[in-house]
Amino acid sequence: MDGLIASCNELGNRQAATHNVIASRLEELKAMLQTTKDNLEKDPAAALAHMKLLQEKTKKFQLTKTQKEYQGALSKFGKEIERRFKQDLSVIYHSEAFADKGPLLRRAIAMHFIREGQFELCDLFVNEADPEEQQELREITDRLKQQFEKMYSIIQELDDHLLHHAIQWAQAHHDELIKLGSSLEFNLHRLRFIQLAEENRYMDAVAYSRQYFGQFADKHFSEIKRLMTSTIMSKMERSPYADLRSPTLWADIRLEFQRDFCSLHAMSAQSPLYTSVLVGTTALPVILKLHKIMSNKKTEWSQQDELPVEIPLDPELRFHSVFACPVSKEQATEENPPMMMPCSHAICKESLMRLSRSSRNSMRFKCPYCPSESSVDQAVQIYF
């Protein structure tokens, strides 16, 4: 990538130089035209002489060379990109991975349309589905559509800076939001307080705070104090409370509402299809490089249902903890799940069975990390 970055920097420098030359020449040309205009107004009889002089002066304004140099650098950069990113993705595509998965893929697509608020597009997609799948697809999407139509109607109101229905929804789900550890309900009331203050309705804002802030005092007392103090500031934009007038507050509350709404319905904030595509595209460079190395060494990828290398993912794309058995050093799988012994130490099931078989006492065995003894039937499976 270093060579590509260098080419990009070179192109940027060339573009800046070309821009400066063109801008300078245009200013000079503008001044010459103005001078010629003034001369023509003063001496109309000498118009031909003035125009001939202007024509001679403009000959030096030819920018063909400068433009050619810039186009050459641009063309070089384009070829560099094509050379470095011309990848044949078919070499890492395994068609058998999607064999008999058509119905699942179509369901994921239909659900994605709903998650994105594209309800009409979802209906059209379902109507064009195979008759054998259509009924099941319609039942799934209809249930999901009812939930997300409500969510998007409230989101539209938030985009219009209307809080009434969002607050009603949060109040109706007060207990569930508390269990999630969410601050959505308080943040909605907070935004309504700020909205009243922005309208210079300070007494209404204070009355509103007395009505709704009390129940949140234990967790948000410091923030409530800031809100109340901010009402005495005549110029909020220049005060320590300027962040309370930030235009990003509405975008933040929109995202928070969407996230908590999805959480209450046991769904991720992002569409699973979107997340899958994002993770897949993130992994592509690593897998392509791996394929190239393995091809050069004439080796094959022999493992099923797992990657031979770890794919670096951002924290927001990690959804499940990965358990590595401290005995075998292997990652847990569905067939070899983590098991916790009565002493609270955990190992994989296969390691547990090996310890049991190797023990002199067939009924009990010693934990590999402490003196405690237990039997296989005392171990319980761990779910992350």
CSV table of C-alpha atoms in Angstrom, one decimal:
chain,number,residue,atom,x,y,z
A,1,MET,CA,0.0,0.0,0.0
A,2,ASP,CA,3.0,2.3,0.4
A,3,GLY,CA,3.4,2.7,-3.3
A,4,LEU,CA,-0.3,3.5,-3.7
A,5,ILE,CA,-0.2,6.1,-1.0
A,6,ALA,CA,2.9,7.7,-2.6
A,7,SER,CA,1.0,7.8,-6.0
A,8,CYS,CA,-2.0,9.3,-4.3
A,9,ASN,CA,0.2,12.0,-2.6
A,10,GLU,CA,1.8,12.8,-5.9
A,11,LEU,CA,-1.5,13.2,-7.6
A,12,GLY,CA,-2.7,15.5,-4.8
A,13,ASN,CA,0.4,17.6,-5.1
A,14,ARG,CA,-0.1,17.8,-8.9
A,15,GLN,CA,-3.7,18.7,-8.6
A,16,ALA,CA,-2.9,21.5,-6.1
A,17,ALA,CA,-0.2,22.9,-8.4
A,18,THR,CA,-2.5,22.7,-11.4
A,19,HIS,CA,-5.2,24.5,-9.5
A,20,ASN,CA,-2.9,27.3,-8.4
A,21,VAL,CA,-1.6,27.8,-11.9
A,22,ILE,CA,-5.1,27.9,-13.4
A,23,ALA,CA,-6.4,30.2,-10.7
A,24,SER,CA,-3.5,32.6,-11.1
A,25,ARG,CA,-3.8,32.7,-14.9
A,26,LEU,CA,-7.6,33.3,-14.7
A,27,GLU,CA,-7.0,36.2,-12.4
A,28,GLU,CA,-4.4,37.7,-14.8
A,29,LEU,CA,-6.8,37.1,-17.7
A,30,LYS,CA,-9.6,38.8,-15.8
A,31,ALA,CA,-7.4,41.8,-15.1
A,32,MET,CA,-6.4,42.0,-18.8
A,33,LEU,CA,-10.0,41.9,-20.0
A,34,GLN,CA,-10.9,44.6,-17.6
A,35,THR,CA,-8.0,46.8,-18.8
A,36,THR,CA,-9.0,46.2,-22.4
A,37,LYS,CA,-12.6,47.1,-21.6
A,38,ASP,CA,-11.5,50.4,-20.0
A,39,ASN,CA,-9.3,51.2,-23.0
A,40,LEU,CA,-12.1,50.5,-25.4
A,41,GLU,CA,-14.4,52.9,-23.5
A,42,LYS,CA,-11.8,55.6,-23.5
A,43,ASP,CA,-10.7,55.2,-27.2
A,44,PRO,CA,-13.3,53.3,-29.2
A,45,ALA,CA,-11.6,54.3,-32.5
A,46,ALA,CA,-8.6,52.1,-31.5
A,47,ALA,CA,-10.7,49.0,-30.9
A,48,LEU,CA,-8.9,46.9,-33.5
A,49,ALA,CA,-5.5,47.7,-32.0
A,50,HIS,CA,-6.7,46.9,-28.4
A,51,MET,CA,-8.1,43.6,-29.5
A,52,LYS,CA,-5.0,42.6,-31.4
A,53,LEU,CA,-2.9,43.4,-28.3
A,54,LEU,CA,-5.2,41.3,-26.1
A,55,GLN,CA,-4.9,38.4,-28.5
A,56,GLU,CA,-1.1,38.5,-28.4
A,57,LYS,CA,-1.1,38.6,-24.6
A,58,THR,CA,-3.5,35.7,-24.2
A,59,LYS,CA,-1.2,33.4,-26.2
A,60,LYS,CA,0.9,32.9,-23.1
A,61,PHE,CA,-2.1,31.6,-21.2
A,62,GLN,CA,-2.1,28.2,-22.9
A,63,LEU,CA,-2.6,25.6,-20.2
A,64,THR,CA,-2.2,22.5,-22.4
A,65,LYS,CA,1.1,21.4,-20.8
A,66,THR,CA,-0.2,21.8,-17.2
A,67,GLN,CA,-3.4,19.9,-18.0
A,68,LYS,CA,-1.5,17.1,-19.7
A,69,GLU,CA,0.8,16.7,-16.7
A,70,TYR,CA,-2.2,16.5,-14.4
A,71,GLN,CA,-4.0,14.0,-16.6
A,72,GLY,CA,-0.9,11.9,-16.8
A,73,ALA,CA,-0.6,11.7,-13.0
A,74,LEU,CA,-4.4,10.9,-12.8
A,75,SER,CA,-4.1,8.1,-15.4
A,76,LYS,CA,-1.1,6.7,-13.6
A,77,PHE,CA,-2.9,6.6,-10.3
A,78,GLY,CA,-5.9,4.9,-11.9
A,79,LYS,CA,-3.7,2.2,-13.4
A,80,GLU,CA,-2.0,1.7,-10.1
A,81,ILE,CA,-5.4,1.1,-8.4
A,82,GLU,CA,-6.5,-1.3,-11.1
A,83,ARG,CA,-3.2,-3.2,-10.8
A,84,ARG,CA,-3.3,-3.5,-7.1
A,85,PHE,CA,-7.0,-4.2,-6.6
A,86,LYS,CA,-7.7,-6.4,-9.5
A,87,GLN,CA,-8.8,-9.5,-7.6
A,88,ASP,CA,-10.6,-12.6,-8.7
A,89,LEU,CA,-13.0,-13.2,-5.8
A,90,SER,CA,-14.3,-16.4,-7.4
A,91,VAL,CA,-11.1,-18.2,-6.2
A,92,ILE,CA,-12.3,-18.0,-2.6
A,93,TYR,CA,-16.0,-18.5,-3.3
A,94,HIS,CA,-17.5,-21.8,-2.2
A,95,SER,CA,-20.8,-22.4,-3.9
A,96,GLU,CA,-21.5,-25.4,-1.6
A,97,ALA,CA,-21.6,-23.1,1.3
A,98,PHE,CA,-24.9,-21.7,0.0
A,99,ALA,CA,-26.3,-25.0,-1.3
A,100,ASP,CA,-29.9,-25.4,-0.2
A,101,LYS,CA,-29.7,-22.0,1.6
A,102,GLY,CA,-31.9,-20.2,-0.9
A,103,PRO,CA,-34.9,-19.8,1.4
A,104,LEU,CA,-32.7,-18.6,4.3
A,105,LEU,CA,-31.1,-16.0,2.0
A,106,ARG,CA,-34.4,-14.7,0.7
A,107,ARG,CA,-35.7,-14.5,4.2
A,108,ALA,CA,-32.7,-12.5,5.2
A,109,ILE,CA,-33.2,-10.1,2.3
A,110,ALA,CA,-36.9,-9.7,3.1
A,111,MET,CA,-36.1,-9.0,6.8
A,112,HIS,CA,-33.4,-6.5,5.7
A,113,PHE,CA,-35.9,-4.5,3.7
A,114,ILE,CA,-38.1,-4.2,6.8
A,115,ARG,CA,-35.2,-3.4,9.1
A,116,GLU,CA,-34.3,-0.5,6.7
A,117,GLY,CA,-37.9,0.7,6.6
A,118,GLN,CA,-38.4,-0.4,2.9
A,119,PHE,CA,-41.9,-1.9,3.6
A,120,GLU,CA,-43.2,-1.6,0.0
A,121,LEU,CA,-40.1,-3.1,-1.4
A,122,CYS,CA,-40.4,-6.0,1.0
A,123,ASP,CA,-44.0,-6.6,-0.1
A,124,LEU,CA,-42.9,-6.6,-3.7
A,125,PHE,CA,-40.1,-9.0,-3.0
A,126,VAL,CA,-42.4,-11.4,-1.1
A,127,ASN,CA,-45.0,-11.3,-3.9
A,128,GLU,CA,-42.4,-12.4,-6.4
A,129,ALA,CA,-41.1,-15.2,-4.2
A,130,ASP,CA,-41.7,-18.9,-5.0
A,131,PRO,CA,-45.3,-19.9,-4.1
A,132,GLU,CA,-44.0,-22.6,-1.8
A,133,GLU,CA,-42.0,-20.0,0.3
A,134,GLN,CA,-44.4,-17.1,0.0
A,135,GLN,CA,-46.7,-18.0,2.8
A,136,GLU,CA,-43.9,-18.5,5.3
A,137,LEU,CA,-42.2,-15.4,4.2
A,138,ARG,CA,-45.3,-13.3,4.5
A,139,GLU,CA,-46.0,-14.6,8.0
A,140,ILE,CA,-42.5,-13.7,9.2
A,141,THR,CA,-42.4,-10.3,7.5
A,142,ASP,CA,-45.9,-9.3,8.6
A,143,ARG,CA,-45.0,-9.9,12.3
A,144,LEU,CA,-41.8,-7.9,11.9
A,145,LYS,CA,-43.4,-5.2,9.9
A,146,GLN,CA,-45.8,-4.3,12.6
A,147,GLN,CA,-43.0,-3.7,15.0
A,148,PHE,CA,-40.8,-1.7,12.7
A,149,GLU,CA,-43.6,0.4,11.3
A,150,LYS,CA,-44.1,1.7,14.8
A,151,MET,CA,-40.3,2.3,15.2
A,152,TYR,CA,-40.0,4.2,12.0
A,153,SER,CA,-43.1,6.3,12.6
A,154,ILE,CA,-41.5,7.5,15.9
A,155,ILE,CA,-38.1,8.0,14.2
A,156,GLN,CA,-39.7,10.2,11.6
A,157,GLU,CA,-41.2,12.3,14.4
A,158,LEU,CA,-37.8,12.5,16.0
A,159,ASP,CA,-36.4,13.7,12.7
A,160,ASP,CA,-39.1,16.4,12.8
A,161,HIS,CA,-38.0,17.3,16.4
A,162,LEU,CA,-41.3,15.8,17.9
A,163,LEU,CA,-40.9,13.9,21.1
A,164,HIS,CA,-44.4,13.1,22.3
A,165,HIS,CA,-44.8,9.6,21.0
A,166,ALA,CA,-41.2,8.6,21.7
A,167,ILE,CA,-41.6,9.6,25.3
A,168,GLN,CA,-44.9,7.7,25.5
A,169,TRP,CA,-43.2,4.6,24.2
A,170,ALA,CA,-40.3,4.9,26.6
A,171,GLN,CA,-42.8,5.4,29.5
A,172,ALA,CA,-44.8,2.3,28.4
A,173,HIS,CA,-41.5,0.3,28.5
A,174,HIS,CA,-40.0,1.9,31.6
A,175,ASP,CA,-39.3,-1.4,33.4
A,176,GLU,CA,-37.8,-3.2,30.4
A,177,LEU,CA,-35.5,-0.2,29.7
A,178,ILE,CA,-34.4,-0.2,33.3
A,179,LYS,CA,-33.4,-3.9,33.0
A,180,LEU,CA,-31.4,-3.0,29.9
A,181,GLY,CA,-29.6,-0.3,31.8
A,182,SER,CA,-30.8,2.2,29.3
A,183,SER,CA,-31.0,6.0,29.8
A,184,LEU,CA,-33.3,6.5,26.9
A,185,GLU,CA,-36.3,7.7,28.9
A,186,PHE,CA,-34.3,10.3,30.8
A,187,ASN,CA,-32.5,11.4,27.6
A,188,LEU,CA,-35.9,12.0,25.9
A,189,HIS,CA,-37.1,14.1,28.9
A,190,ARG,CA,-33.8,15.9,28.9
A,191,LEU,CA,-34.1,16.8,25.2
A,192,ARG,CA,-37.7,18.1,25.8
A,193,PHE,CA,-36.3,20.3,28.6
A,194,ILE,CA,-33.7,21.6,26.3
A,195,GLN,CA,-36.3,22.2,23.6
A,196,LEU,CA,-38.4,24.3,26.0
A,197,ALA,CA,-35.3,26.3,27.0
A,198,GLU,CA,-34.4,27.0,23.4
A,199,GLU,CA,-37.9,28.4,22.9
A,200,ASN,CA,-37.2,30.7,25.9
A,201,ARG,CA,-40.0,29.0,27.9
A,202,TYR,CA,-37.8,28.7,31.0
A,203,MET,CA,-40.7,28.5,33.5
A,204,ASP,CA,-42.2,25.7,31.5
A,205,ALA,CA,-38.9,23.9,31.4
A,206,VAL,CA,-38.5,24.2,35.2
A,207,ALA,CA,-42.0,22.9,35.7
A,208,TYR,CA,-41.3,20.0,33.3
A,209,SER,CA,-38.2,19.1,35.2
A,210,ARG,CA,-40.1,19.0,38.5
A,211,GLN,CA,-42.7,16.7,36.9
A,212,TYR,CA,-40.3,14.1,35.3
A,213,PHE,CA,-36.7,14.4,36.6
A,214,GLY,CA,-37.3,13.2,40.1
A,215,GLN,CA,-37.5,9.5,39.2
A,216,PHE,CA,-34.0,9.7,37.5
A,217,ALA,CA,-32.3,11.7,40.3
A,218,ASP,CA,-30.3,8.7,41.7
A,219,LYS,CA,-28.6,8.0,38.4
A,220,HIS,CA,-28.6,11.3,36.6
A,221,PHE,CA,-28.4,13.9,39.4
A,222,SER,CA,-25.2,15.6,38.0
A,223,GLU,CA,-26.8,16.0,34.6
A,224,ILE,CA,-30.0,17.3,36.1
A,225,LYS,CA,-28.1,20.0,38.0
A,226,ARG,CA,-26.4,21.1,34.8
A,227,LEU,CA,-29.7,21.3,33.0
A,228,MET,CA,-31.2,23.5,35.8
A,229,THR,CA,-28.2,25.7,36.0
A,230,SER,CA,-28.1,26.2,32.2
A,231,THR,CA,-31.4,28.1,32.4
A,232,ILE,CA,-29.8,31.1,34.0
A,233,MET,CA,-27.3,31.6,31.1
A,234,SER,CA,-28.3,34.4,28.7
A,235,LYS,CA,-25.9,33.3,26.0
A,236,MET,CA,-25.8,29.5,26.0
A,237,GLU,CA,-23.5,29.3,22.9
A,238,ARG,CA,-20.7,30.9,24.8
A,239,SER,CA,-21.3,29.2,28.2
A,240,PRO,CA,-19.9,25.9,29.6
A,241,TYR,CA,-23.4,24.5,28.7
A,242,ALA,CA,-23.0,25.0,24.9
A,243,ASP,CA,-23.1,21.3,24.4
A,244,LEU,CA,-26.8,21.3,25.5
A,245,ARG,CA,-27.6,23.1,22.2
A,246,SER,CA,-25.6,20.8,20.0
A,247,PRO,CA,-27.4,19.9,16.8
A,248,THR,CA,-26.1,16.3,17.2
A,249,LEU,CA,-28.4,15.7,20.1
A,250,TRP,CA,-31.3,14.8,17.8
A,251,ALA,CA,-29.1,12.4,15.8
A,252,ASP,CA,-27.9,10.8,19.0
A,253,ILE,CA,-31.4,10.3,20.4
A,254,ARG,CA,-32.5,8.8,17.1
A,255,LEU,CA,-29.8,6.2,17.3
A,256,GLU,CA,-30.4,5.5,20.9
A,257,PHE,CA,-34.1,5.0,20.4
A,258,GLN,CA,-33.5,2.6,17.4
A,259,ARG,CA,-30.9,0.6,19.4
A,260,ASP,CA,-33.1,0.2,22.5
A,261,PHE,CA,-36.2,-0.5,20.5
A,262,CYS,CA,-34.4,-3.4,18.7
A,263,SER,CA,-32.9,-4.6,22.0
A,264,LEU,CA,-36.4,-4.9,23.6
A,265,HIS,CA,-37.4,-7.1,20.7
A,266,ALA,CA,-34.3,-9.2,21.0
A,267,MET,CA,-32.7,-7.9,17.8
A,268,SER,CA,-29.5,-6.1,17.0
A,269,ALA,CA,-29.5,-2.5,16.1
A,270,GLN,CA,-28.2,-3.2,12.6
A,271,SER,CA,-29.7,-5.6,10.1
A,272,PRO,CA,-28.1,-9.1,10.3
A,273,LEU,CA,-27.6,-9.0,6.5
A,274,TYR,CA,-25.8,-5.7,6.7
A,275,THR,CA,-23.6,-7.0,9.5
A,276,SER,CA,-22.8,-10.2,7.5
A,277,VAL,CA,-21.8,-8.3,4.4
A,278,LEU,CA,-19.7,-5.9,6.5
A,279,VAL,CA,-17.9,-8.7,8.2
A,280,GLY,CA,-17.4,-10.5,4.9
A,281,THR,CA,-15.9,-7.5,3.1
A,282,THR,CA,-13.7,-6.9,6.1
A,283,ALA,CA,-12.4,-10.5,5.9
A,284,LEU,CA,-11.9,-10.5,2.1
A,285,PRO,CA,-8.3,-9.0,2.0
A,286,VAL,CA,-7.1,-11.5,4.7
A,287,ILE,CA,-8.7,-14.5,2.9
A,288,LEU,CA,-7.4,-13.4,-0.5
A,289,LYS,CA,-3.9,-13.1,0.9
A,290,LEU,CA,-4.2,-16.5,2.6
A,291,HIS,CA,-5.4,-18.1,-0.6
A,292,LYS,CA,-2.4,-16.6,-2.5
A,293,ILE,CA,0.1,-18.0,0.1
A,294,MET,CA,-1.5,-21.4,0.1
A,295,SER,CA,-1.6,-21.5,-3.7
A,296,ASN,CA,2.1,-20.7,-3.8
A,297,LYS,CA,2.9,-23.4,-1.3
A,298,LYS,CA,0.5,-25.8,-3.1
A,299,THR,CA,-1.4,-26.6,0.0
A,300,GLU,CA,-5.1,-26.9,0.5
A,301,TRP,CA,-7.5,-25.5,3.1
A,302,SER,CA,-8.6,-28.8,4.8
A,303,GLN,CA,-10.6,-27.5,7.7
A,304,GLN,CA,-14.4,-27.3,7.5
A,305,ASP,CA,-16.6,-24.5,8.9
A,306,GLU,CA,-13.7,-22.5,10.3
A,307,LEU,CA,-11.0,-20.1,9.0
A,308,PRO,CA,-7.3,-21.1,9.3
A,309,VAL,CA,-6.5,-17.6,10.5
A,310,GLU,CA,-8.1,-15.1,12.8
A,311,ILE,CA,-9.9,-12.2,11.1
A,312,PRO,CA,-9.4,-8.9,12.9
A,313,LEU,CA,-12.8,-7.3,13.6
A,314,ASP,CA,-13.9,-4.1,15.3
A,315,PRO,CA,-15.4,-4.5,18.8
A,316,GLU,CA,-18.9,-3.7,17.6
A,317,LEU,CA,-18.7,-6.7,15.2
A,318,ARG,CA,-18.0,-9.1,18.0
A,319,PHE,CA,-21.2,-10.6,19.4
A,320,HIS,CA,-20.1,-13.8,21.2
A,321,SER,CA,-17.3,-14.6,23.6
A,322,VAL,CA,-14.9,-17.2,22.3
A,323,PHE,CA,-14.0,-19.9,24.8
A,324,ALA,CA,-10.6,-21.5,24.5
A,325,CYS,CA,-10.1,-24.7,26.5
A,326,PRO,CA,-7.2,-24.2,28.9
A,327,VAL,CA,-6.3,-27.9,28.7
A,328,SER,CA,-6.5,-28.6,25.0
A,329,LYS,CA,-6.0,-25.0,23.8
A,330,GLU,CA,-8.8,-25.5,21.3
A,331,GLN,CA,-11.8,-23.2,20.8
A,332,ALA,CA,-15.1,-24.5,22.0
A,333,THR,CA,-17.7,-25.6,19.3
A,334,GLU,CA,-21.2,-26.9,19.4
A,335,GLU,CA,-20.0,-30.4,19.5
A,336,ASN,CA,-17.3,-29.6,22.1
A,337,PRO,CA,-18.9,-27.0,24.3
A,338,PRO,CA,-17.4,-25.4,27.5
A,339,MET,CA,-18.3,-27.2,30.7
A,340,MET,CA,-18.0,-25.8,34.2
A,341,MET,CA,-17.1,-28.0,37.1
A,342,PRO,CA,-18.4,-27.5,40.7
A,343,CYS,CA,-15.2,-25.6,41.6
A,344,SER,CA,-16.2,-23.0,38.9
A,345,HIS,CA,-13.2,-23.9,36.6
A,346,ALA,CA,-14.2,-24.5,33.0
A,347,ILE,CA,-12.8,-26.8,30.3
A,348,CYS,CA,-14.2,-28.2,27.0
A,349,LYS,CA,-16.3,-31.3,27.1
A,350,GLU,CA,-13.7,-33.5,25.3
A,351,SER,CA,-11.1,-32.6,27.8
A,352,LEU,CA,-13.5,-33.3,30.6
A,353,MET,CA,-14.2,-36.8,29.2
A,354,ARG,CA,-10.4,-37.5,28.8
A,355,LEU,CA,-9.8,-36.5,32.4
A,356,SER,CA,-12.6,-38.8,33.6
A,357,ARG,CA,-11.2,-41.8,31.6
A,358,SER,CA,-7.6,-41.2,32.7
A,359,SER,CA,-8.6,-41.0,36.4
A,360,ARG,CA,-7.8,-44.0,38.6
A,361,ASN,CA,-11.2,-43.5,40.2
A,362,SER,CA,-13.6,-43.9,37.2
A,363,MET,CA,-16.3,-41.9,39.1
A,364,ARG,CA,-14.3,-38.9,40.1
A,365,PHE,CA,-11.3,-36.9,38.8
A,366,LYS,CA,-9.3,-33.9,40.0
A,367,CYS,CA,-9.6,-30.5,38.4
A,368,PRO,CA,-6.5,-29.6,36.5
A,369,TYR,CA,-6.3,-26.2,38.2
A,370,CYS,CA,-7.3,-26.8,41.8
A,371,PRO,CA,-7.5,-29.7,44.3
A,372,SER,CA,-11.2,-30.1,43.9
A,373,GLU,CA,-12.6,-33.4,42.7
A,374,SER,CA,-15.8,-34.0,40.8
A,375,SER,CA,-17.6,-36.3,38.4
A,376,VAL,CA,-18.7,-35.8,34.8
A,377,ASP,CA,-22.4,-35.6,35.7
A,378,GLN,CA,-21.7,-32.7,38.1
A,379,ALA,CA,-20.4,-30.5,35.2
A,380,VAL,CA,-22.8,-28.1,33.6
A,381,GLN,CA,-22.6,-26.6,30.1
A,382,ILE,CA,-21.8,-22.9,29.8
A,383,TYR,CA,-23.7,-20.7,27.3
A,384,PHE,CA,-22.1,-17.4,26.3
